[in-house]
Amino acid sequence: MVTTPAQTTETTHGATADGGRDRAKRADAVRNVEAILAAATRVLATDPDASINEIAKAAGVGRVTLYGHFDSRATLVREVVDRAIAQTDEALATVDLDGDPREALGRLLEATWHLTHRFGALVVAGSQVLPPEEMSRAHEGPAQRVRGLLERGRAAGELRDDMPVDWQVSVLQAILHGASAAVHRGEITADEAPALVRATTLGALSA
Amino acid sequence: MVTTPAQTTETTHGATADGGRDRAKRADAVRNVEAILAAATRVLATDPDASINEIAKAAGVGRVTLYGHFDSRATLVREVVDRAIAQTDEALATVDLDGDPREALGRLLEATWHLTHRFGALVVAGSQVLPPEEMSRAHEGPAQRVRGLLERGRAAGELRDDMPVDWQVSVLQAILHGASAAVHRGEITADEAPALVRATTLGALSA
DNA sequence: GATAAACTGTACACACTTGTTCGAGTTAGA
DNA sequence: TCTAACTCGAACAAGTGTGTACAGTTTATC
């Protein structure tokens, strides 16, 4: 699902606020917004300090065009982080978390791995421009899903319950990010990563 | 062991290169160099983008004084990272890695945990200004120690050997950094961290 | 006590980034 | 076809950070 930014302020070269226009946004404008968001996601995932100029170039648009769609770098980063979290939540929503907790955890990890690898350092970029509560709130949906499954596994005696569940969520995230970093360093391949993440995480969390 | 920077270029206010002076560095200069290195370590461990100004203030010296001892921000960061790695290697050298591999791993993790928590994002700061090979080389000593122990545990059948040993080294590092981040977020305390790290890592790596 | 080493605040130059303005050209959609 | 939406390069302003120069002050060591 593609979300486009709500432009609530007038842009500098006369483009009106959404509320004031007689018709929907032009097709090339819609395409450019999507190109900017995709480029920002890609670039910020590996370099959270990337400039507006670098993002605009990666998107194939001018800086003024980017500013025509996003009020500031912070606005763009917020939009990109929100989209990533929404896509994560949406992808996790399709994962079957019923049945055996350990098998469900394996399925969850498979889905989550791809998202973590794709979004990488985006969280760092977000942390630099967004307040901590906003970042925390953004993460709550996906984290709650994971926590719910871990609670079920602990209650069933399949996952260890001698450590805080929030710590277990952190471990899961740490292993996922570590796998992404290892792929970037060339130590493992992206194909090998899911199985390694699954085996390692299940080993760490199993009763 | 304190290492001081080798000043191979003349500084702006006439201080000569080490080779050219008739006597050792003054005591207050030695003290300032140590203050700068300690401040840089502390500041960069939590904010890898910290400016020269922030580091100088934290060290209680002027910016020009800092530039008197270090040619550039990159030079300072390199020195700080090298010191951290040397201190890590030195601390690990005192850990008894003989006997039962799992127990030895527990002792290694206890020592490593403190270092990881202390140095935190220093690695990020280093990665931003140093070439990848240099960062890799810097890590080789400590990583080799860990790898050696893991190989021994694998050969003894105590640690799982169905995954690459370099991946296991990455997992160990990921869990350590994850624990440090969890302490910073207030999810666990620094006192709880060692036991959690030990239990989780042994779970993840045990046969 | 003398003197060189060391420190410091101020100022400057340069580079980069963010955000804005302008005027001209292009494009999409009615 | 017409026109408003949209794009864009150039230029500008402001801010930040890095690194250098200067001149005066302070400190340590012989």
Coordinates of C-alpha atoms (C1' of nucleotides) in Angstrom, one line a residue:
Chain A
M1 CA 0.0 0.0 0.0
V2 CA 1.6 3.3 -1.0
T3 CA 1.0 6.3 1.2
T4 CA 1.6 9.7 -0.2
P5 CA 2.5 12.7 2.0
A6 CA -0.3 15.1 3.0
Q7 CA 0.9 18.5 1.8
T8 CA -0.7 20.8 4.2
T9 CA 1.4 23.9 3.4
E10 CA 1.6 25.8 0.1
T11 CA 4.7 25.0 -1.8
T12 CA 7.0 27.7 -3.1
H13 CA 6.0 27.7 -6.8
G14 CA 2.3 28.0 -6.4
A15 CA 1.3 24.3 -6.0
T16 CA -1.7 24.6 -3.7
A17 CA -2.5 22.6 -0.7
D18 CA -4.5 19.4 -1.3
G19 CA -7.6 20.9 0.1
G20 CA -7.5 23.8 -2.3
R21 CA -7.1 22.0 -5.6
D22 CA -9.9 21.2 -8.0
R23 CA -8.4 17.9 -9.1
A24 CA -6.1 15.1 -7.9
K25 CA -2.4 15.3 -8.1
R26 CA -0.9 14.8 -11.6
A27 CA 0.4 11.4 -12.5
D28 CA 4.0 12.5 -12.8
A29 CA 3.9 14.1 -9.4
V30 CA 2.6 10.8 -7.9
R31 CA 5.4 9.0 -9.7
N32 CA 8.0 11.4 -8.3
V33 CA 6.7 11.1 -4.8
E34 CA 7.0 7.3 -5.0
A35 CA 10.5 7.6 -6.5
I36 CA 11.6 9.9 -3.8
L37 CA 10.3 7.6 -1.0
A38 CA 11.8 4.5 -2.6
A39 CA 15.2 6.3 -3.1
A40 CA 15.2 7.7 0.4
T41 CA 14.5 4.2 1.9
R42 CA 17.3 2.7 -0.1
V43 CA 19.8 5.4 0.6
L44 CA 19.0 5.9 4.2
A45 CA 19.1 2.2 4.9
T46 CA 22.8 2.2 4.3
D47 CA 23.7 5.8 5.1
P48 CA 21.5 7.4 7.7
D49 CA 23.4 10.7 7.3
A50 CA 22.7 11.0 3.5
S51 CA 21.9 14.5 2.4
I52 CA 18.8 15.8 0.6
N53 CA 21.0 16.2 -2.4
E54 CA 22.0 12.6 -2.4
I55 CA 18.4 11.4 -2.0
A56 CA 17.2 13.7 -4.8
K57 CA 19.8 12.4 -7.1
A58 CA 19.1 8.8 -6.3
A59 CA 15.4 9.5 -7.0
G60 CA 16.2 11.2 -10.3
V61 CA 14.5 14.5 -9.4
G62 CA 15.7 18.0 -8.6
R63 CA 16.2 19.3 -5.0
V64 CA 13.4 21.9 -5.6
T65 CA 11.1 19.2 -6.7
L66 CA 11.8 17.1 -3.6
Y67 CA 11.1 20.2 -1.5
G68 CA 7.9 20.7 -3.5
H69 CA 6.7 17.4 -2.1
F70 CA 8.3 17.3 1.4
D71 CA 8.6 20.3 3.6
S72 CA 12.0 19.3 5.1
R73 CA 14.4 16.4 5.4
A74 CA 12.8 15.5 8.8
T75 CA 9.4 15.3 7.1
L76 CA 10.7 13.0 4.5
V77 CA 12.5 10.8 7.0
R78 CA 9.4 10.6 9.1
E79 CA 7.3 9.5 6.1
V80 CA 9.9 6.9 5.1
V81 CA 10.1 5.5 8.6
D82 CA 6.3 5.4 8.9
R83 CA 6.1 3.6 5.6
A84 CA 8.7 1.0 6.5
I85 CA 7.0 0.3 9.8
A86 CA 3.6 0.0 8.1
Q87 CA 5.1 -2.3 5.5
T88 CA 6.7 -4.4 8.3
D89 CA 3.4 -4.6 10.2
E90 CA 1.5 -5.5 7.0
A91 CA 4.0 -8.2 6.1
L92 CA 4.0 -9.6 9.6
A93 CA 0.2 -9.6 9.6
T94 CA 0.3 -12.2 6.8
V95 CA 2.5 -14.6 8.8
D96 CA 0.6 -17.5 10.4
L97 CA 1.4 -17.3 14.1
D98 CA -0.9 -20.2 15.1
G99 CA 0.1 -23.7 15.8
D100 CA 3.5 -24.8 17.2
P101 CA 5.2 -21.6 18.7
R102 CA 8.6 -22.6 17.5
E103 CA 7.5 -23.2 14.0
A104 CA 5.5 -20.0 14.0
L105 CA 8.6 -18.2 15.3
G106 CA 10.5 -19.7 12.3
R107 CA 8.0 -18.3 9.9
L108 CA 8.0 -14.9 11.6
L109 CA 11.8 -14.7 11.4
E110 CA 11.8 -15.6 7.7
A111 CA 9.5 -12.6 7.0
T112 CA 11.2 -10.3 9.4
W113 CA 14.7 -11.0 8.1
H114 CA 13.9 -9.6 4.6
L115 CA 12.4 -6.5 6.1
T116 CA 15.4 -5.9 8.5
H117 CA 17.8 -6.4 5.7
R118 CA 15.9 -4.0 3.5
F119 CA 15.5 -1.3 6.0
G120 CA 18.8 -1.6 7.8
A121 CA 20.0 1.7 9.2
L122 CA 16.7 3.4 8.5
V123 CA 16.0 3.2 12.2
V124 CA 19.2 5.2 12.9
A125 CA 18.1 7.9 10.4
G126 CA 14.7 8.0 12.2
S127 CA 16.3 8.2 15.6
Q128 CA 18.3 11.2 14.5
V129 CA 15.3 13.4 13.5
L130 CA 12.3 12.0 15.4
P131 CA 11.6 12.2 19.1
P132 CA 12.2 8.9 21.0
E133 CA 8.5 8.5 21.9
E134 CA 7.6 8.7 18.2
M135 CA 10.2 6.1 17.3
S136 CA 9.1 3.9 20.1
R137 CA 5.4 4.2 19.1
A138 CA 6.2 3.4 15.5
H139 CA 7.9 0.2 16.6
E140 CA 5.1 -0.9 18.9
G141 CA 3.0 -2.7 16.4
P142 CA 5.6 -5.1 15.1
A143 CA 7.2 -5.6 18.5
Q144 CA 3.9 -6.4 20.1
R145 CA 3.3 -9.1 17.5
V146 CA 6.7 -10.7 18.3
R147 CA 6.1 -10.3 22.0
G148 CA 2.7 -12.0 21.8
L149 CA 4.2 -15.1 20.1
L150 CA 7.1 -15.3 22.5
E151 CA 4.6 -15.1 25.4
R152 CA 2.6 -18.0 23.9
G153 CA 5.8 -20.1 23.5
R154 CA 6.9 -19.4 27.0
A155 CA 3.5 -20.4 28.4
A156 CA 3.6 -23.6 26.4
G157 CA 7.0 -24.4 27.8
E158 CA 8.7 -24.4 24.4
L159 CA 10.6 -21.1 24.9
R160 CA 12.6 -20.3 27.9
D161 CA 11.0 -18.1 30.5
D162 CA 14.0 -17.5 32.8
M163 CA 14.7 -14.1 31.2
P164 CA 12.6 -11.0 30.5
V165 CA 10.5 -11.2 27.3
D166 CA 11.5 -7.7 26.3
W167 CA 15.1 -8.9 26.4
Q168 CA 14.2 -11.8 24.1
V169 CA 12.6 -9.3 21.6
S170 CA 15.9 -7.4 21.7
V171 CA 17.9 -10.5 21.1
L172 CA 15.8 -11.4 18.1
Q173 CA 16.3 -7.9 16.7
A174 CA 20.0 -7.9 17.4
I175 CA 20.5 -11.2 15.6
L176 CA 18.5 -10.0 12.6
H177 CA 20.5 -6.8 12.3
G178 CA 23.7 -8.7 12.9
A179 CA 22.8 -11.0 10.0
S180 CA 22.2 -8.0 7.7
A181 CA 25.6 -6.5 8.7
A182 CA 27.2 -9.9 8.0
V183 CA 25.7 -10.1 4.5
H184 CA 26.9 -6.5 3.8
R185 CA 30.5 -7.6 5.0
G186 CA 30.3 -10.6 2.7
E187 CA 30.6 -13.1 5.5
I188 CA 27.4 -14.9 4.6
T189 CA 25.0 -14.6 1.6
A190 CA 21.5 -13.3 1.7
D191 CA 20.3 -16.8 0.8
E192 CA 22.1 -18.3 3.8
A193 CA 20.9 -15.7 6.2
P194 CA 17.3 -16.9 6.9
A195 CA 18.3 -20.4 8.0
L196 CA 21.1 -19.1 10.1
V197 CA 18.9 -16.5 11.8
R198 CA 16.3 -19.2 12.4
A199 CA 18.6 -21.8 13.9
T200 CA 20.5 -19.2 16.0
T201 CA 17.4 -17.5 17.4
L202 CA 15.6 -20.8 18.2
G203 CA 18.7 -22.0 19.9
A204 CA 18.9 -18.8 22.0
L205 CA 15.3 -18.7 23.0
S206 CA 14.3 -22.4 23.3
A207 CA 13.6 -24.0 26.6
Chain B
M1 CA 48.7 1.1 28.8
V2 CA 48.4 4.6 27.5
T3 CA 49.4 5.2 24.0
T4 CA 50.1 8.8 22.8
P5 CA 49.8 10.0 19.3
A6 CA 52.9 10.2 17.1
Q7 CA 53.0 13.9 16.0
T8 CA 54.8 13.7 12.7
T9 CA 53.8 17.1 11.4
E10 CA 54.5 20.5 12.9
T11 CA 51.7 22.1 14.7
T12 CA 50.5 25.6 14.0
H13 CA 52.0 27.4 17.1
G14 CA 55.6 26.1 16.8
A15 CA 55.5 22.9 18.7
T16 CA 57.9 20.7 16.9
A17 CA 57.7 17.1 15.9
D18 CA 58.9 14.7 18.6
G19 CA 62.0 13.9 16.7
G20 CA 63.1 17.5 16.8
R21 CA 62.7 18.4 20.5
D22 CA 65.5 18.4 23.1
R23 CA 63.2 17.1 25.9
A24 CA 60.1 15.0 26.5
K25 CA 56.7 16.4 26.3
R26 CA 55.5 18.6 29.2
A27 CA 53.4 17.0 31.9
D28 CA 50.4 19.2 31.2
A29 CA 50.5 18.3 27.5
V30 CA 50.6 14.6 28.4
R31 CA 47.7 15.1 30.7
N32 CA 45.7 16.9 28.0
V33 CA 46.3 14.2 25.4
E34 CA 45.0 11.6 27.9
A35 CA 42.0 13.9 28.7
I36 CA 41.2 14.3 25.0
L37 CA 41.4 10.6 24.3
A38 CA 39.3 9.7 27.3
A39 CA 36.7 12.4 26.4
A40 CA 36.6 11.3 22.8
T41 CA 36.1 7.7 23.8
R42 CA 33.2 8.6 26.1
V43 CA 31.5 11.0 23.7
L44 CA 31.9 9.0 20.5
A45 CA 30.7 5.8 22.3
T46 CA 27.2 7.4 22.5
D47 CA 27.3 9.9 19.6
P48 CA 29.5 8.8 16.7
D49 CA 28.8 12.1 14.9
A50 CA 30.0 14.3 17.8
S51 CA 32.0 17.3 16.6
I52 CA 35.6 18.3 17.5
N53 CA 34.1 21.2 19.5
E54 CA 32.0 18.8 21.6
I55 CA 35.0 16.5 22.2
A56 CA 37.2 19.5 23.2
K57 CA 34.7 20.8 25.6
A58 CA 34.2 17.4 27.2
A59 CA 38.0 17.2 27.5
G60 CA 38.2 20.6 29.0
V61 CA 40.6 22.0 26.5
G62 CA 40.4 24.5 23.6
R63 CA 39.8 23.4 20.0
V64 CA 43.2 24.7 19.0
T65 CA 44.8 22.7 21.8
L66 CA 43.2 19.6 20.5
Y67 CA 44.4 20.4 17.0
G68 CA 47.8 20.9 18.5
H69 CA 47.9 17.2 19.5
F70 CA 45.8 15.7 16.7
D71 CA 46.1 16.7 13.0
S72 CA 42.4 16.1 12.3
R73 CA 39.2 14.6 13.6
A74 CA 40.0 11.4 11.6
T75 CA 43.4 11.1 13.3
L76 CA 41.8 11.4 16.7
V77 CA 39.1 8.9 15.9
R78 CA 41.7 6.4 14.5
E79 CA 43.8 6.8 17.7
V80 CA 40.7 6.3 19.9
V81 CA 39.6 3.2 18.0
D82 CA 43.1 1.8 18.1
R83 CA 43.3 2.3 21.9
A84 CA 39.9 0.7 22.4
I85 CA 40.9 -2.3 20.4
A86 CA 44.2 -2.6 22.2
Q87 CA 42.4 -2.3 25.6
T88 CA 40.0 -5.0 24.5
D89 CA 42.7 -7.3 23.4
E90 CA 44.6 -6.7 26.6
A91 CA 41.6 -7.4 28.7
L92 CA 40.8 -10.5 26.8
A93 CA 44.3 -11.7 27.2
T94 CA 43.8 -12.0 30.9
V95 CA 40.7 -14.2 30.5
D96 CA 41.3 -17.9 31.1
L97 CA 40.3 -19.7 27.9
D98 CA 41.4 -23.1 29.1
G99 CA 39.3 -25.9 30.5
D100 CA 35.6 -26.5 29.6
P101 CA 34.9 -24.4 26.4
R102 CA 31.4 -23.4 27.5
E103 CA 32.7 -22.2 30.9
A104 CA 35.5 -20.4 29.2
L105 CA 33.1 -18.8 26.8
G106 CA 31.1 -17.5 29.8
R107 CA 34.2 -15.9 31.2
L108 CA 35.0 -14.4 27.9
L109 CA 31.5 -12.9 27.6
E110 CA 31.7 -11.4 31.1
A111 CA 34.8 -9.5 30.2
T112 CA 33.7 -8.6 26.6
W113 CA 30.4 -7.3 27.8
H114 CA 32.0 -4.5 29.9
L115 CA 34.1 -3.4 27.0
T116 CA 31.3 -3.5 24.5
H117 CA 29.1 -1.5 26.8
R118 CA 31.9 1.0 27.3
F119 CA 32.9 1.5 23.7
G120 CA 29.4 1.3 22.2
A121 CA 29.0 3.3 19.0
L122 CA 32.8 3.9 18.8
V123 CA 32.8 1.3 16.0
V124 CA 30.3 3.4 14.1
A125 CA 32.5 6.5 14.5
G126 CA 35.5 4.5 13.3
S127 CA 33.6 3.1 10.3
Q128 CA 32.7 6.6 9.2
V129 CA 36.3 7.9 8.9
L130 CA 38.5 4.8 8.5
P131 CA 38.7 2.5 5.5
P132 CA 36.9 -0.9 5.9
E133 CA 40.2 -2.9 5.8
E134 CA 41.6 -0.8 8.6
M135 CA 38.6 -1.4 10.7
S136 CA 38.7 -5.1 9.9
R137 CA 42.3 -5.3 10.7
A138 CA 41.8 -3.5 14.0
H139 CA 39.2 -6.1 15.1
E140 CA 41.2 -9.1 14.0
G141 CA 43.0 -9.6 17.4
P142 CA 39.9 -9.8 19.6
A143 CA 37.9 -11.7 16.9
Q144 CA 40.7 -14.3 16.5
R145 CA 40.6 -15.0 20.3
V146 CA 36.9 -15.5 20.2
R147 CA 37.1 -17.7 17.0
G148 CA 39.8 -19.8 18.6
L149 CA 37.7 -20.6 21.6
L150 CA 34.6 -21.3 19.4
E151 CA 36.7 -23.7 17.2
R152 CA 37.8 -25.6 20.3
G153 CA 34.3 -25.8 21.6
R154 CA 33.1 -27.1 18.2
A155 CA 35.8 -29.7 18.0
A156 CA 34.9 -30.9 21.5
G157 CA 31.3 -31.3 20.5
E158 CA 30.1 -28.7 23.0
L159 CA 29.3 -26.0 20.5
R160 CA 27.2 -26.5 17.4
D161 CA 29.2 -26.8 14.2
D162 CA 26.3 -26.7 11.7
M163 CA 26.9 -23.1 11.0
P164 CA 30.0 -21.0 9.9
V165 CA 32.2 -20.0 12.8
D166 CA 32.4 -16.4 11.5
W167 CA 28.6 -16.2 11.8
Q168 CA 28.9 -17.4 15.4
V169 CA 31.4 -14.6 16.1
S170 CA 28.9 -12.1 14.5
V171 CA 26.1 -13.5 16.7
L172 CA 28.2 -13.0 19.8
Q173 CA 28.9 -9.4 18.9
A174 CA 25.3 -8.7 17.9
I175 CA 24.0 -10.0 21.3
L176 CA 26.6 -7.9 23.2
H177 CA 25.7 -4.7 21.3
G178 CA 22.0 -5.5 21.7
A179 CA 22.5 -5.8 25.4
S180 CA 24.3 -2.5 25.6
A181 CA 21.4 -0.8 23.6
A182 CA 18.8 -2.5 25.9
V183 CA 20.6 -1.0 29.0
H184 CA 20.6 2.4 27.3
R185 CA 16.9 2.1 26.6
G186 CA 16.3 1.1 30.3
E187 CA 14.9 -2.3 29.5
I188 CA 17.6 -4.2 31.5
T189 CA 20.1 -3.0 34.0
A190 CA 23.9 -3.1 33.6
D191 CA 24.0 -5.6 36.4
E192 CA 21.5 -7.9 34.7
A193 CA 23.2 -7.8 31.4
P194 CA 26.2 -10.2 31.9
A195 CA 24.0 -13.1 33.0
L196 CA 21.5 -12.5 30.2
V197 CA 24.2 -12.3 27.6
R198 CA 25.8 -15.4 28.8
A199 CA 22.6 -17.5 29.0
T200 CA 21.4 -16.2 25.6
T201 CA 24.7 -16.7 23.8
L202 CA 25.3 -20.2 25.2
G203 CA 21.8 -21.1 24.2
A204 CA 22.4 -19.8 20.7
L205 CA 25.8 -21.6 20.2
S206 CA 25.5 -24.8 22.2
A207 CA 25.4 -28.1 20.5
Chain C
dG1 C1' 64.3 33.7 37.2
dA2 C1' 64.3 32.8 32.4
dT3 C1' 62.5 30.7 28.6
dA4 C1' 60.5 27.5 25.6
dA5 C1' 56.4 24.6 25.5
dA6 C1' 51.8 24.7 25.7
dC7 C1' 47.4 26.7 25.9
dT8 C1' 43.6 29.8 24.4
dG9 C1' 40.0 32.9 22.3
dT10 C1' 39.2 35.3 18.3
dA11 C1' 39.0 35.4 13.5
dC12 C1' 39.2 33.6 9.1
dA13 C1' 38.7 30.5 4.9
dC14 C1' 36.5 26.8 3.0
dA15 C1' 33.1 23.2 2.3
dC16 C1' 28.8 21.3 2.9
dT17 C1' 23.9 21.1 4.1
dT18 C1' 19.2 22.9 4.6
dG19 C1' 15.7 25.6 3.0
dT20 C1' 13.9 29.4 -0.1
dT21 C1' 13.2 32.3 -4.2
dC22 C1' 13.0 33.0 -9.1
dG23 C1' 12.0 32.6 -13.8
dA24 C1' 11.8 29.6 -17.5
dG25 C1' 10.6 25.3 -19.6
dT26 C1' 7.9 20.9 -19.7
dT27 C1' 4.0 18.0 -19.0
dA28 C1' -0.5 16.2 -18.0
dG29 C1' -5.2 16.5 -18.3
dA30 C1' -9.5 18.9 -19.2
Chain D
dT1 C1' -5.3 23.4 -27.9
dC2 C1' -4.9 25.6 -23.7
dT3 C1' -3.6 26.1 -19.1
dA4 C1' -2.5 25.0 -14.6
dA5 C1' 0.5 21.7 -12.4
dC6 C1' 4.9 20.4 -12.1
dT7 C1' 9.8 20.4 -12.7
dC8 C1' 14.4 22.4 -12.7
dG9 C1' 19.1 24.9 -12.5
dA10 C1' 20.9 28.8 -10.6
dA11 C1' 21.4 31.8 -6.9
dC12 C1' 20.9 33.2 -2.3
dA13 C1' 20.9 33.1 2.9
dA14 C1' 21.9 31.0 7.1
dG15 C1' 24.0 27.6 9.9
dT16 C1' 27.4 24.1 11.1
dG17 C1' 31.8 21.9 11.1
dT18 C1' 36.8 21.4 9.9
dG19 C1' 41.1 23.2 9.9
dT20 C1' 44.4 27.2 10.1
dA21 C1' 46.6 31.6 11.7
dC22 C1' 47.6 35.0 15.1
dA23 C1' 48.9 37.1 19.2
dG24 C1' 48.8 37.1 24.0
dT25 C1' 48.8 34.4 28.3
dT26 C1' 50.1 30.7 31.3
dT27 C1' 52.8 26.9 32.8
dA28 C1' 56.5 23.7 33.4
dT29 C1' 61.1 22.7 33.6
dC30 C1' 66.0 23.8 33.6

